[in-house]
Structure formats: C-alpha cells, structure tokens
PDB file of C-alpha atoms and ligand atoms in Angstrom:
ATOM      1  CA  MET A  30       0.000   0.000   0.000  1.00 38.00           C
ATOM      2  CA  SER A  31       3.072   2.256  -0.075  1.00 36.00           C
ATOM      3  CA  THR A  32       2.117   4.008  -3.311  1.00 39.00           C
ATOM      4  CA  THR A  33      -1.309   5.151  -2.126  1.00 39.00           C
ATOM      5  CA  THR A  34      -2.139   8.613  -0.758  1.00 44.00           C
ATOM      6  CA  THR A  35      -3.750   9.214   2.648  1.00 44.00           C
ATOM      7  CA  THR A  36      -7.319   9.108   1.285  1.00 46.00           C
ATOM      8  CA  ASP A  37      -6.572   6.082  -0.848  1.00 76.00           C
ATOM      9  CA  THR A  38      -5.230   4.334   2.229  1.00 90.00           C
ATOM     10  CA  ALA A  39      -8.541   4.861   4.045  1.00 92.00           C
ATOM     11  CA  PHE A  40     -10.334   3.421   0.998  1.00 96.00           C
ATOM     12  CA  ALA A  41      -7.951   0.453   0.829  1.00 97.00           C
ATOM     13  CA  ASP A  42      -8.215  -0.208   4.584  1.00 97.00           C
ATOM     14  CA  ASP A  43     -12.023  -0.066   4.516  1.00 97.00           C
ATOM     15  CA  ILE A  44     -12.296  -2.376   1.509  1.00 98.00           C
ATOM     16  CA  LEU A  45      -9.908  -4.847   3.133  1.00 98.00           C
ATOM     17  CA  ALA A  46     -11.906  -4.801   6.379  1.00 98.00           C
ATOM     18  CA  GLY A  47     -15.228  -5.106   4.505  1.00 98.00           C
ATOM     19  CA  LEU A  48     -14.162  -7.996   2.305  1.00 98.00           C
ATOM     20  CA  THR A  49     -12.579  -9.975   5.119  1.00 98.00           C
ATOM     21  CA  ALA A  50     -15.593  -9.589   7.435  1.00 98.00           C
ATOM     22  CA  LYS A  51     -17.784 -12.628   8.062  1.00 97.00           C
ATOM     23  CA  ARG A  52     -20.661 -10.833   6.336  1.00 98.00           C
ATOM     24  CA  LYS A  53     -18.938  -8.897   3.566  1.00 98.00           C
ATOM     25  CA  HIS A  54     -19.731  -5.195   3.214  1.00 98.00           C
ATOM     26  CA  LEU A  55     -18.581  -2.139   1.295  1.00 98.00           C
ATOM     27  CA  SER A  56     -19.430   1.433   2.262  1.00 96.00           C
ATOM     28  CA  SER A  57     -21.747   3.421  -0.014  1.00 96.00           C
ATOM     29  CA  LYS A  58     -19.697   6.511   0.792  1.00 94.00           C
ATOM     30  CA  TYR A  59     -17.217   5.125  -1.751  1.00 95.00           C
ATOM     31  CA  PHE A  60     -19.831   5.179  -4.543  1.00 96.00           C
ATOM     32  CA  TYR A  61     -19.100   8.829  -5.256  1.00 91.00           C
ATOM     33  CA  ASP A  62     -15.970   9.017  -7.391  1.00 90.00           C
ATOM     34  CA  ASP A  63     -16.368  11.120 -10.592  1.00 88.00           C
ATOM     35  CA  GLU A  64     -18.126   8.305 -12.459  1.00 93.00           C
ATOM     36  CA  GLY A  65     -20.298   7.422  -9.425  1.00 94.00           C
ATOM     37  CA  SER A  66     -21.361  11.054  -8.962  1.00 90.00           C
ATOM     38  CA  HIS A  67     -22.301  11.139 -12.627  1.00 91.00           C
ATOM     39  CA  ILE A  68     -24.393   7.956 -12.243  1.00 96.00           C
ATOM     40  CA  PHE A  69     -26.054   9.433  -9.136  1.00 95.00           C
ATOM     41  CA  GLN A  70     -27.120  12.432 -11.275  1.00 93.00           C
ATOM     42  CA  GLN A  71     -28.760   9.914 -13.642  1.00 96.00           C
ATOM     43  CA  ILE A  72     -30.520   8.264 -10.680  1.00 97.00           C
ATOM     44  CA  MET A  73     -31.897  11.642  -9.622  1.00 95.00           C
ATOM     45  CA  ASN A  74     -33.249  12.151 -13.148  1.00 95.00           C
ATOM     46  CA  MET A  75     -35.113   8.799 -13.227  1.00 97.00           C
ATOM     47  CA  PRO A  76     -38.910   9.084 -12.885  1.00 97.00           C
ATOM     48  CA  GLU A  77     -38.832   6.190 -10.367  1.00 98.00           C
ATOM     49  CA  TYR A  78     -36.437   8.006  -8.013  1.00 98.00           C
ATOM     50  CA  TYR A  79     -39.047  10.308  -6.456  1.00 98.00           C
ATOM     51  CA  PRO A  80     -37.025  11.913  -3.559  1.00 97.00           C
ATOM     52  CA  THR A  81     -35.371  14.578  -5.745  1.00 96.00           C
ATOM     53  CA  ASN A  82     -38.623  15.851  -7.229  1.00 97.00           C
ATOM     54  CA  CYS A  83     -40.350  15.738  -3.843  1.00 98.00           C
ATOM     55  CA  GLU A  84     -37.698  17.834  -2.152  1.00 97.00           C
ATOM     56  CA  PHE A  85     -37.563  20.189  -5.133  1.00 97.00           C
ATOM     57  CA  GLU A  86     -41.325  20.681  -4.798  1.00 98.00           C
ATOM     58  CA  ILE A  87     -41.083  21.346  -1.043  1.00 98.00           C
ATOM     59  CA  LEU A  88     -38.287  23.890  -1.393  1.00 98.00           C
ATOM     60  CA  SER A  89     -39.907  25.580  -4.419  1.00 98.00           C
ATOM     61  CA  GLN A  90     -43.296  25.947  -2.779  1.00 98.00           C
ATOM     62  CA  GLN A  91     -42.732  26.144   0.960  1.00 98.00           C
ATOM     63  CA  SER A  92     -39.476  27.989   1.544  1.00 98.00           C
ATOM     64  CA  GLU A  93     -41.318  31.188   2.544  1.00 98.00           C
ATOM     65  CA  LYS A  94     -43.131  29.164   5.199  1.00 98.00           C
ATOM     66  CA  ILE A  95     -39.813  27.715   6.367  1.00 98.00           C
ATOM     67  CA  LEU A  96     -38.427  31.267   6.619  1.00 98.00           C
ATOM     68  CA  SER A  97     -41.436  32.375   8.651  1.00 97.00           C
ATOM     69  CA  ARG A  98     -40.785  29.601  11.201  1.00 98.00           C
ATOM     70  CA  LEU A  99     -37.153  30.572  11.781  1.00 97.00           C
ATOM     71  CA  ASN A 100     -37.861  33.697  13.872  1.00 95.00           C
ATOM     72  CA  PHE A 101     -34.359  35.048  13.332  1.00 95.00           C
ATOM     73  CA  SER A 102     -34.278  38.768  14.134  1.00 91.00           C
ATOM     74  CA  GLN A 103     -30.786  39.481  12.791  1.00 95.00           C
ATOM     75  CA  LYS A 104     -28.514  38.490   9.933  1.00 97.00           C
ATOM     76  CA  PHE A 105     -28.117  34.701   9.960  1.00 97.00           C
ATOM     77  CA  ASN A 106     -26.026  31.989   8.320  1.00 96.00           C
ATOM     78  CA  ILE A 107     -27.388  29.188   6.170  1.00 97.00           C
ATOM     79  CA  VAL A 108     -24.845  26.406   6.603  1.00 95.00           C
ATOM     80  CA  GLU A 109     -25.244  23.473   4.250  1.00 96.00           C
ATOM     81  CA  PHE A 110     -23.582  20.061   4.638  1.00 93.00           C
ATOM     82  CA  GLY A 111     -23.050  18.253   1.319  1.00 85.00           C
ATOM     83  CA  SER A 112     -24.767  20.661  -1.066  1.00 78.00           C
ATOM     84  CA  GLY A 113     -24.125  18.800  -4.346  1.00 78.00           C
ATOM     85  CA  ASP A 114     -24.858  21.002  -7.344  1.00 80.00           C
ATOM     86  CA  GLY A 115     -27.250  23.245  -5.377  1.00 87.00           C
ATOM     87  CA  PHE A 116     -30.168  22.450  -7.691  1.00 89.00           C
ATOM     88  CA  LYS A 117     -32.694  22.174  -4.829  1.00 93.00           C
ATOM     89  CA  THR A 118     -31.100  24.572  -2.334  1.00 96.00           C
ATOM     90  CA  LYS A 119     -31.275  27.302  -4.982  1.00 96.00           C
ATOM     91  CA  GLN A 120     -35.067  27.252  -4.576  1.00 97.00           C
ATOM     92  CA  LEU A 121     -34.823  27.990  -0.868  1.00 98.00           C
ATOM     93  CA  LEU A 122     -32.158  30.668  -1.327  1.00 98.00           C
ATOM     94  CA  LYS A 123     -34.200  32.363  -4.058  1.00 97.00           C
ATOM     95  CA  ALA A 124     -37.348  32.426  -1.909  1.00 98.00           C
ATOM     96  CA  PHE A 125     -35.427  33.786   1.092  1.00 98.00           C
ATOM     97  CA  LEU A 126     -33.841  36.553  -1.041  1.00 98.00           C
ATOM     98  CA  ASN A 127     -37.238  37.455  -2.523  1.00 97.00           C
ATOM     99  CA  LYS A 128     -38.446  38.012   1.042  1.00 97.00           C
ATOM    100  CA  ALA A 129     -35.393  40.249   1.653  1.00 96.00           C
ATOM    101  CA  ALA A 130     -34.001  37.880   4.289  1.00 97.00           C
ATOM    102  CA  ASP A 131     -30.504  38.933   5.408  1.00 97.00           C
ATOM    103  CA  PHE A 132     -28.194  35.898   5.401  1.00 98.00           C
ATOM    104  CA  THR A 133     -24.826  34.477   4.404  1.00 97.00           C
ATOM    105  CA  TYR A 134     -24.893  31.150   2.588  1.00 97.00           C
ATOM    106  CA  ILE A 135     -22.056  28.857   3.732  1.00 95.00           C
ATOM    107  CA  PRO A 136     -21.975  25.539   1.865  1.00 95.00           C
ATOM    108  CA  ILE A 137     -19.409  23.083   3.231  1.00 93.00           C
ATOM    109  CA  ASP A 138     -17.749  20.453   1.099  1.00 87.00           C
ATOM    110  CA  ILE A 139     -14.558  18.468   1.415  1.00 80.00           C
ATOM    111  CA  SER A 140     -13.811  19.164  -2.276  1.00 81.00           C
ATOM    112  CA  GLN A 141     -12.657  22.602  -3.437  1.00 86.00           C
ATOM    113  CA  GLU A 142     -13.729  21.706  -6.956  1.00 83.00           C
ATOM    114  CA  ALA A 143     -17.285  20.856  -5.835  1.00 84.00           C
ATOM    115  CA  ASN A 144     -17.468  24.211  -4.023  1.00 89.00           C
ATOM    116  CA  ASP A 145     -16.227  26.082  -7.106  1.00 90.00           C
ATOM    117  CA  ILE A 146     -18.848  24.438  -9.340  1.00 89.00           C
ATOM    118  CA  LEU A 147     -21.593  25.097  -6.780  1.00 92.00           C
ATOM    119  CA  GLN A 148     -20.571  28.733  -6.402  1.00 94.00           C
ATOM    120  CA  ALA A 149     -20.628  29.281 -10.173  1.00 93.00           C
ATOM    121  CA  ASN A 150     -24.088  27.603 -10.378  1.00 92.00           C
ATOM    122  CA  ILE A 151     -25.562  29.699  -7.595  1.00 95.00           C
ATOM    123  CA  LEU A 152     -24.044  33.030  -8.653  1.00 95.00           C
ATOM    124  CA  LYS A 153     -25.369  32.540 -12.187  1.00 94.00           C
ATOM    125  CA  VAL A 154     -28.970  32.820 -10.927  1.00 94.00           C
ATOM    126  CA  LEU A 155     -28.476  34.702  -7.654  1.00 96.00           C
ATOM    127  CA  PRO A 156     -25.642  37.167  -8.390  1.00 96.00           C
ATOM    128  CA  ASN A 157     -26.283  39.283  -5.284  1.00 94.00           C
ATOM    129  CA  ILE A 158     -26.160  36.481  -2.747  1.00 97.00           C
ATOM    130  CA  ASP A 159     -23.631  36.691   0.098  1.00 97.00           C
ATOM    131  CA  MET A 160     -21.980  33.289  -0.351  1.00 97.00           C
ATOM    132  CA  GLN A 161     -18.911  32.084   1.521  1.00 95.00           C
ATOM    133  CA  PRO A 162     -18.201  28.433   0.695  1.00 94.00           C
ATOM    134  CA  LYS A 163     -15.916  26.559   3.075  1.00 92.00           C
ATOM    135  CA  THR A 164     -13.755  23.665   2.009  1.00 89.00           C
ATOM    136  CA  GLY A 165     -12.979  21.100   4.674  1.00 85.00           C
ATOM    137  CA  ASP A 166     -14.383  18.758   7.241  1.00 85.00           C
ATOM    138  CA  TYR A 167     -17.992  19.469   8.381  1.00 85.00           C
ATOM    139  CA  PHE A 168     -17.057  19.502  12.029  1.00 85.00           C
ATOM    140  CA  ASP A 169     -14.004  21.744  11.753  1.00 85.00           C
ATOM    141  CA  VAL A 170     -16.221  24.330  10.049  1.00 83.00           C
ATOM    142  CA  LEU A 171     -18.957  23.782  12.669  1.00 84.00           C
ATOM    143  CA  ASN A 172     -16.424  24.524  15.418  1.00 84.00           C
ATOM    144  CA  GLU A 173     -15.416  27.749  13.685  1.00 83.00           C
ATOM    145  CA  LEU A 174     -19.042  28.810  13.351  1.00 81.00           C
ATOM    146  CA  SER A 175     -20.010  28.080  16.929  1.00 77.00           C
ATOM    147  CA  ALA A 176     -17.835  31.046  17.924  1.00 79.00           C
ATOM    148  CA  THR A 177     -19.964  33.474  15.852  1.00 82.00           C
ATOM    149  CA  LYS A 178     -22.976  35.282  17.349  1.00 88.00           C
ATOM    150  CA  ALA A 179     -25.172  35.101  14.233  1.00 93.00           C
ATOM    151  CA  PRO A 180     -27.935  32.482  14.345  1.00 95.00           C
ATOM    152  CA  ASN A 181     -27.450  29.502  12.069  1.00 95.00           C
ATOM    153  CA  LEU A 182     -29.814  27.495   9.922  1.00 97.00           C
ATOM    154  CA  PHE A 183     -28.177  24.148   9.120  1.00 96.00           C
ATOM    155  CA  LEU A 184     -29.245  22.202   6.040  1.00 97.00           C
ATOM    156  CA  PHE A 185     -28.723  18.460   5.633  1.00 96.00           C
ATOM    157  CA  LEU A 186     -30.908  17.707   2.643  1.00 96.00           C
ATOM    158  CA  GLY A 187     -31.501  14.954   0.098  1.00 95.00           C
ATOM    159  CA  GLY A 188     -32.294  12.162   2.549  1.00 96.00           C
ATOM    160  CA  ASN A 189     -28.576  11.623   3.163  1.00 95.00           C
ATOM    161  CA  LEU A 190     -29.151  10.744   6.830  1.00 97.00           C
ATOM    162  CA  GLY A 191     -30.930   7.598   5.595  1.00 98.00           C
ATOM    163  CA  ASN A 192     -27.591   6.208   4.402  1.00 97.00           C
ATOM    164  CA  TYR A 193     -26.299   6.000   7.992  1.00 97.00           C
ATOM    165  CA  LYS A 194     -26.979   3.045  10.302  1.00 97.00           C
ATOM    166  CA  ALA A 195     -29.152   4.005  13.315  1.00 97.00           C
ATOM    167  CA  ASP A 196     -26.232   4.407  15.733  1.00 97.00           C
ATOM    168  CA  GLU A 197     -24.163   6.327  13.169  1.00 96.00           C
ATOM    169  CA  ALA A 198     -27.100   8.614  12.317  1.00 97.00           C
ATOM    170  CA  HIS A 199     -27.568   9.319  16.015  1.00 97.00           C
ATOM    171  CA  ALA A 200     -23.853  10.025  16.485  1.00 96.00           C
ATOM    172  CA  LEU A 201     -23.771  12.328  13.455  1.00 95.00           C
ATOM    173  CA  LEU A 202     -26.771  14.346  14.648  1.00 96.00           C
ATOM    174  CA  GLU A 203     -25.237  14.499  18.117  1.00 95.00           C
ATOM    175  CA  LYS A 204     -22.105  16.025  16.583  1.00 93.00           C
ATOM    176  CA  PHE A 205     -24.241  18.550  14.658  1.00 92.00           C
ATOM    177  CA  ALA A 206     -26.081  19.352  17.899  1.00 93.00           C
ATOM    178  CA  LYS A 207     -22.793  20.003  19.708  1.00 90.00           C
ATOM    179  CA  GLY A 208     -21.927  22.644  17.124  1.00 88.00           C
ATOM    180  CA  MET A 209     -25.298  24.372  17.496  1.00 91.00           C
ATOM    181  CA  LYS A 210     -26.198  27.095  19.969  1.00 90.00           C
ATOM    182  CA  LYS A 211     -29.623  27.911  21.443  1.00 91.00           C
ATOM    183  CA  GLY A 212     -31.924  29.296  18.766  1.00 92.00           C
ATOM    184  CA  ASP A 213     -30.061  27.678  15.854  1.00 95.00           C
ATOM    185  CA  LYS A 214     -32.225  25.511  13.617  1.00 97.00           C
ATOM    186  CA  MET A 215     -31.737  22.646  11.206  1.00 97.00           C
ATOM    187  CA  VAL A 216     -33.639  21.371   8.159  1.00 98.00           C
ATOM    188  CA  LEU A 217     -33.206  17.638   7.656  1.00 98.00           C
ATOM    189  CA  GLY A 218     -34.390  16.048   4.410  1.00 98.00           C
ATOM    190  CA  LEU A 219     -35.820  12.610   5.215  1.00 98.00           C
ATOM    191  CA  ASP A 220     -37.509  10.064   2.996  1.00 98.00           C
ATOM    192  CA  LEU A 221     -40.782   8.730   4.412  1.00 98.00           C
ATOM    193  CA  LYS A 222     -42.304   5.266   4.616  1.00 98.00           C
ATOM    194  CA  LYS A 223     -44.910   4.790   1.906  1.00 98.00           C
ATOM    195  CA  ASN A 224     -46.344   2.115  -0.407  1.00 98.00           C
ATOM    196  CA  PRO A 225     -43.488  -0.423  -0.474  1.00 98.00           C
ATOM    197  CA  ARG A 226     -43.768  -0.928  -4.250  1.00 98.00           C
ATOM    198  CA  ILE A 227     -42.963   2.743  -4.866  1.00 98.00           C
ATOM    199  CA  ILE A 228     -39.831   2.502  -2.727  1.00 98.00           C
ATOM    200  CA  GLN A 229     -38.761  -0.842  -4.195  1.00 98.00           C
ATOM    201  CA  LYS A 230     -38.995   0.570  -7.740  1.00 98.00           C
ATOM    202  CA  ALA A 231     -36.954   3.654  -6.869  1.00 98.00           C
ATOM    203  CA  TYR A 232     -33.978   1.422  -6.021  1.00 98.00           C
ATOM    204  CA  ASP A 233     -34.581  -1.715  -8.108  1.00 98.00           C
ATOM    205  CA  ASP A 234     -35.039   0.472 -11.162  1.00 98.00           C
ATOM    206  CA  PRO A 235     -35.937  -0.969 -14.582  1.00 97.00           C
ATOM    207  CA  HIS A 236     -33.134   0.972 -16.343  1.00 98.00           C
ATOM    208  CA  GLY A 237     -30.338  -0.714 -14.383  1.00 98.00           C
ATOM    209  CA  ILE A 238     -28.918   2.655 -13.326  1.00 98.00           C
ATOM    210  CA  THR A 239     -28.836   1.801  -9.610  1.00 98.00           C
ATOM    211  CA  LYS A 240     -27.155  -1.470 -10.541  1.00 98.00           C
ATOM    212  CA  ALA A 241     -24.512   0.505 -12.475  1.00 98.00           C
ATOM    213  CA  PHE A 242     -24.117   2.793  -9.428  1.00 98.00           C
ATOM    214  CA  ASN A 243     -23.245  -0.243  -7.269  1.00 98.00           C
ATOM    215  CA  MET A 244     -21.129  -1.973  -9.942  1.00 98.00           C
ATOM    216  CA  ASN A 245     -19.086   1.201 -10.336  1.00 97.00           C
ATOM    217  CA  LEU A 246     -17.639   0.516  -6.901  1.00 98.00           C
ATOM    218  CA  LEU A 247     -16.211  -2.753  -8.254  1.00 98.00           C
ATOM    219  CA  LYS A 248     -14.711  -0.798 -11.178  1.00 98.00           C
ATOM    220  CA  ARG A 249     -13.222   1.643  -8.693  1.00 97.00           C
ATOM    221  CA  MET A 250     -11.698  -1.258  -6.753  1.00 98.00           C
ATOM    222  CA  ASN A 251     -10.260  -2.698  -9.974  1.00 98.00           C
ATOM    223  CA  ASN A 252      -8.644   0.655 -10.801  1.00 97.00           C
ATOM    224  CA  GLU A 253      -7.492   1.847  -7.408  1.00 97.00           C
ATOM    225  CA  LEU A 254      -6.691  -1.425  -5.659  1.00 97.00           C
ATOM    226  CA  LYS A 255      -5.433  -3.143  -8.817  1.00 97.00           C
ATOM    227  CA  MET A 256      -7.994  -5.936  -8.582  1.00 97.00           C
ATOM    228  CA  ASP A 257      -9.153  -8.256 -11.322  1.00 95.00           C
ATOM    229  CA  ILE A 258     -12.882  -8.409 -10.621  1.00 98.00           C
ATOM    230  CA  ALA A 259     -14.907  -9.714 -13.588  1.00 98.00           C
ATOM    231  CA  LEU A 260     -17.882  -7.363 -13.452  1.00 98.00           C
ATOM    232  CA  ASP A 261     -20.168  -9.786 -15.285  1.00 98.00           C
ATOM    233  CA  GLN A 262     -19.655 -12.293 -12.468  1.00 98.00           C
ATOM    234  CA  PHE A 263     -21.492 -10.031 -10.010  1.00 98.00           C
ATOM    235  CA  ASP A 264     -25.120  -8.930  -9.882  1.00 98.00           C
ATOM    236  CA  PHE A 265     -27.061  -6.322  -7.915  1.00 98.00           C
ATOM    237  CA  TYR A 266     -29.904  -7.037  -5.506  1.00 98.00           C
ATOM    238  CA  CYS A 267     -31.900  -4.732  -3.266  1.00 98.00           C
ATOM    239  CA  HIS A 268     -34.857  -5.176  -0.989  1.00 98.00           C
ATOM    240  CA  TYR A 269     -37.202  -2.824   0.875  1.00 98.00           C
ATOM    241  CA  ASN A 270     -38.542  -4.081   4.185  1.00 98.00           C
ATOM    242  CA  PRO A 271     -41.616  -2.010   5.112  1.00 98.00           C
ATOM    243  CA  GLU A 272     -41.475  -3.261   8.694  1.00 97.00           C
ATOM    244  CA  ASN A 273     -38.224  -1.507   9.522  1.00 98.00           C
ATOM    245  CA  GLY A 274     -38.206   1.028   6.673  1.00 98.00           C
ATOM    246  CA  GLU A 275     -34.868  -0.200   5.317  1.00 98.00           C
ATOM    247  CA  VAL A 276     -33.777  -0.576   1.725  1.00 98.00           C
ATOM    248  CA  ASN A 277     -30.686  -2.768   1.813  1.00 98.00           C
ATOM    249  CA  SER A 278     -28.571  -3.121  -1.319  1.00 98.00           C
ATOM    250  CA  TYR A 279     -26.065  -5.809  -2.207  1.00 98.00           C
ATOM    251  CA  LEU A 280     -23.647  -7.000  -4.847  1.00 98.00           C
ATOM    252  CA  THR A 281     -23.967 -10.754  -5.267  1.00 98.00           C
ATOM    253  CA  SER A 282     -21.356 -13.178  -6.540  1.00 98.00           C
ATOM    254  CA  LEU A 283     -22.657 -15.325  -9.409  1.00 98.00           C
ATOM    255  CA  LYS A 284     -20.131 -18.111  -8.852  1.00 98.00           C
ATOM    256  CA  LEU A 285     -17.361 -19.252  -6.537  1.00 98.00           C
ATOM    257  CA  GLN A 286     -14.506 -16.934  -7.445  1.00 98.00           C
ATOM    258  CA  TYR A 287     -11.140 -15.707  -6.214  1.00 98.00           C
ATOM    259  CA  VAL A 288     -10.099 -12.116  -6.735  1.00 98.00           C
ATOM    260  CA  TYR A 289      -6.604 -10.780  -6.182  1.00 98.00           C
ATOM    261  CA  SER A 290      -5.692  -7.194  -5.248  1.00 97.00           C
ATOM    262  CA  GLU A 291      -2.149  -6.144  -6.037  1.00 96.00           C
ATOM    263  CA  VAL A 292      -2.365  -3.103  -3.763  1.00 96.00           C
ATOM    264  CA  LEU A 293      -3.657  -5.106  -0.794  1.00 97.00           C
ATOM    265  CA  ASP A 294      -1.622  -8.178  -1.756  1.00 97.00           C
ATOM    266  CA  THR A 295      -4.623 -10.294  -0.773  1.00 97.00           C
ATOM    267  CA  THR A 296      -6.822 -12.813  -2.543  1.00 98.00           C
ATOM    268  CA  PHE A 297     -10.507 -12.633  -1.635  1.00 98.00           C
ATOM    269  CA  THR A 298     -12.859 -15.591  -1.940  1.00 98.00           C
ATOM    270  CA  PHE A 299     -16.485 -15.069  -2.967  1.00 98.00           C
ATOM    271  CA  GLU A 300     -18.827 -18.022  -2.601  1.00 98.00           C
ATOM    272  CA  LYS A 301     -21.542 -18.617  -5.181  1.00 98.00           C
ATOM    273  CA  ASP A 302     -24.521 -16.380  -4.239  1.00 98.00           C
ATOM    274  CA  GLU A 303     -22.562 -14.654  -1.483  1.00 98.00           C
ATOM    275  CA  MET A 304     -23.922 -11.166  -0.817  1.00 98.00           C
ATOM    276  CA  ILE A 305     -21.821  -8.067  -0.213  1.00 98.00           C
ATOM    277  CA  TRP A 306     -23.874  -5.437   1.577  1.00 98.00           C
ATOM    278  CA  THR A 307     -23.345  -2.019  -0.033  1.00 98.00           C
ATOM    279  CA  GLU A 308     -25.969   0.436   1.154  1.00 98.00           C
ATOM    280  CA  LEU A 309     -28.716   1.232   3.624  1.00 98.00           C
ATOM    281  CA  SER A 310     -31.418   3.744   2.650  1.00 98.00           C
ATOM    282  CA  LYS A 311     -33.647   4.180   5.667  1.00 98.00           C
ATOM    283  CA  LYS A 312     -37.218   5.459   5.371  1.00 98.00           C
ATOM    284  CA  TYR A 313     -38.876   7.109   8.379  1.00 98.00           C
ATOM    285  CA  SER A 314     -42.390   7.565   9.739  1.00 98.00           C
ATOM    286  CA  LEU A 315     -43.268  11.007  11.144  1.00 98.00           C
ATOM    287  CA  ASN A 316     -43.444   9.446  14.629  1.00 98.00           C
ATOM    288  CA  GLU A 317     -39.937   8.025  14.264  1.00 98.00           C
ATOM    289  CA  ILE A 318     -38.718  11.492  13.263  1.00 98.00           C
ATOM    290  CA  THR A 319     -40.256  13.011  16.411  1.00 98.00           C
ATOM    291  CA  ASP A 320     -38.678  10.278  18.548  1.00 98.00           C
ATOM    292  CA  LEU A 321     -35.279  10.735  16.888  1.00 98.00           C
ATOM    293  CA  ALA A 322     -35.419  14.518  17.426  1.00 98.00           C
ATOM    294  CA  GLU A 323     -36.463  14.129  21.060  1.00 97.00           C
ATOM    295  CA  SER A 324     -33.779  11.540  21.776  1.00 97.00           C
ATOM    296  CA  LEU A 325     -31.258  14.240  20.808  1.00 96.00           C
ATOM    297  CA  ASN A 326     -32.988  17.077  22.720  1.00 96.00           C
ATOM    298  CA  PHE A 327     -34.289  18.659  19.532  1.00 97.00           C
ATOM    299  CA  LYS A 328     -37.876  19.658  18.907  1.00 97.00           C
ATOM    300  CA  VAL A 329     -39.596  19.231  15.541  1.00 98.00           C
ATOM    301  CA  VAL A 330     -40.905  22.717  14.680  1.00 98.00           C
ATOM    302  CA  GLU A 331     -42.686  21.550  11.535  1.00 98.00           C
ATOM    303  CA  ASN A 332     -42.542  18.861   8.871  1.00 98.00           C
ATOM    304  CA  PHE A 333     -42.753  20.372   5.393  1.00 98.00           C
ATOM    305  CA  LEU A 334     -44.186  17.653   3.135  1.00 98.00           C
ATOM    306  CA  ASP A 335     -44.585  17.328  -0.637  1.00 98.00           C
ATOM    307  CA  CYS A 336     -48.129  16.954  -1.991  1.00 98.00           C
ATOM    308  CA  ARG A 337     -47.930  13.116  -1.976  1.00 98.00           C
ATOM    309  CA  HIS A 338     -46.410  12.975   1.531  1.00 98.00           C
ATOM    310  CA  TYR A 339     -43.456  10.946   0.237  1.00 98.00           C
ATOM    311  CA  PHE A 340     -40.680  13.110   1.718  1.00 98.00           C
ATOM    312  CA  THR A 341     -40.213  15.671   4.463  1.00 98.00           C
ATOM    313  CA  ASP A 342     -37.943  18.619   5.042  1.00 98.00           C
ATOM    314  CA  SER A 343     -38.138  18.488   8.805  1.00 98.00           C
ATOM    315  CA  LEU A 344     -37.389  21.746  10.659  1.00 98.00           C
ATOM    316  CA  TRP A 345     -35.771  21.116  14.071  1.00 98.00           C
ATOM    317  CA  GLU A 346     -34.655  23.451  16.844  1.00 96.00           C
TER     318      GLU A 346
HETATM  319  C1  AVI B 408     -27.717   9.825  -1.453  1.00 75.19           C
HETATM  320  N1  AVI B 408     -28.774   8.927  -0.950  1.00 75.19           N
HETATM  321  C2  AVI B 408     -29.749   9.664  -0.152  1.00 75.19           C
HETATM  322  C3  AVI B 408     -29.376   8.075  -1.985  1.00 75.19           C
HETATM  323  C4  AVI B 408     -30.492   7.183  -1.376  1.00 75.19           C
HETATM  324  O1  AVI B 408     -31.633   7.295  -1.824  1.00 75.19           O
HETATM  325  O2  AVI B 408     -30.205   6.424  -0.447  1.00 75.19           O
HETATM  326  C5  AVI B 408     -28.359   7.208  -2.663  1.00 75.19           C
HETATM  327  C6  AVI B 408     -28.974   6.218  -3.603  1.00 75.19           C
HETATM  328  N2  AVI B 408     -28.728   4.928  -3.633  1.00 75.19           N
HETATM  329  C7  AVI B 408     -29.426   4.345  -4.569  1.00 75.19           C
HETATM  330  N3  AVI B 408     -30.200   5.276  -5.137  1.00 75.19           N
HETATM  331  C8  AVI B 408     -29.919   6.438  -4.560  1.00 75.19           C
END
C-alpha cells in the first residue's frame, strides 16, 4: 500500500476490512468518485427516483413558510452540509432573497472543486447572494461557526441521513447538535415510509442505473486497488422491508470466485450467491422522526411535506 495517498489508504483499509468480514460489506460513501457522482445524477433524473422531485417541490413551494418559522431577528447563516450542485437549495435561497431575508450562505464540502462548481451555479442565478463556501471537514467548520454570534440554519438535505446506520445517524446528529447554539435551527431532508412498491422501484429500477451505481464501486476497486474483478460475475440485488423502513442493497457473486488485489496483496474468496452489503437507505415515519429529534434534545418545529407525503424537510430546533 506504499504508493497510495492518505485518502486512498482509508479506501484500501475499509475495503480490506469489509471484504474480510464474516458478512462482507462495502461502504456506499465510496460510490461517489467522478463516475459514481455522474451515475447518481442519472438516478436523480429517473422518474422512479421520487425523492429529488419531492424535495424540489417542497423547497420551491414552501421555503417562505420555512423562513417564517425561523424567527431570526438578525442576519443569519445558512450552513449546508453536502450541497451537491445546489439544484434544490437554490429554490430555498431564491425564496429567502425574494423576502429580503438577510443571510450568508455557507456551503461546506470536502472538495474545493465541488465548491467552485456550486458557487458558479448559484451566482449565475443569484448574483447578489452573500456566499462564503468553506472547504474542509464538516465539524471543523462547525467549530469555527459556533464562535460566531449570528444564528445559524443548518441544512442536511436529500435524505442523506438515511444512508447512515441508526447508531451512526444518532452520532452524526449528536455532533451537529454540539456545534449548534440555542436558537439555531436545522432542516433535515428525510424520505418517508410509503407504499413499499414505490420505494422498491426507486432502487430496483428498470433501467439498471442503480445497478450501475453499485457496480461502479467494483470498477473503482479494480482501478485503485489493482484488482481483477470480472464485473459480469457479479449482480445487484436490493430489498425494501416495510417493517423496519430499510432498503438494503447488495452485490452478489454469481459463482465461486477468487479475486486478487495487487495493492492489498490479498486474494478474496467469494462463494456462489454470497452477498456483499453495499448500502442502507432508511425510510422514516413522522413518529420516528419526532422520537429521533427528542432523543437528541431537539424539537420538531414543523414537517414540510410534498403533496404526496413521500418526503419531508423536517425543521428542528
Ligand atoms: C444519497 N442517498 C440519499 C441516496 C439514497 O436514496 O439512499 C443514494 C442512492 N442509492 C441508490 N439510489 C440512490
């Protein structure tokens, strides 16, 4: 592993741990290399993948209402974790500016390039916005901000919390909470439980795009860990369980096979039909959201729902 960089080493270590575990797993956080991010854009454009349109509808139609529930009496910060291309957030920012709200928009991303693209996208339509992107770790930036007097509205949109296991989601929100002062608020985008067939179709899509999204991780392993995985010897499987609200996704091995990684200098064995768990996408009920908020000493101010009640932007204080 001597030729890898620091980040690559984390990737290599995690893959090694995941593929040597009794129940093999890979982390969905590694889906998002350039190609994976491109495939995720395609997922968001599929008619079956409803969350994007739902959140777009909420932020286009209800941002003024969100603003009215903030009760900030002075200039405030809008701090966004993982803003992507800003397609949906733009709707909220536009509505806030139309209401002459006085705020600084602070998107945080680990990638300078992502911040540059976002800034160009936002400034194209909202040239007068006060925007101060920060590049770095969420929590370093949170620490910096906790020293400022201005109230903060934190945004964690897109249903990203659903990709964390229950204990990790709790720990993440706890860390957010630590960086918040009294009066600060947070909007959390959360996907809701609904007719199981609708959820199943959003992930087990007929175009094979979600399959490609998962398979891309194998390609990434081939490239970065110098592995010789035959992609056609793996399949994709996912399943929504309405009882616990979990979509679990897997790569499955189509035969007994041995795969060598030059970087890890390890040969991995995959049994026929062995499953490698790749992703959790958790769906919530409104009661679960209240319980989660209360377990962290937050209060749900209001759930802003789309017209079909598929998704919520949940305002917490
Ligand atoms: C980013 N995240 C909220 C998506 C989700 O719905 O869990 C990722 C995704 N995985 C498959 N489709 C979309």
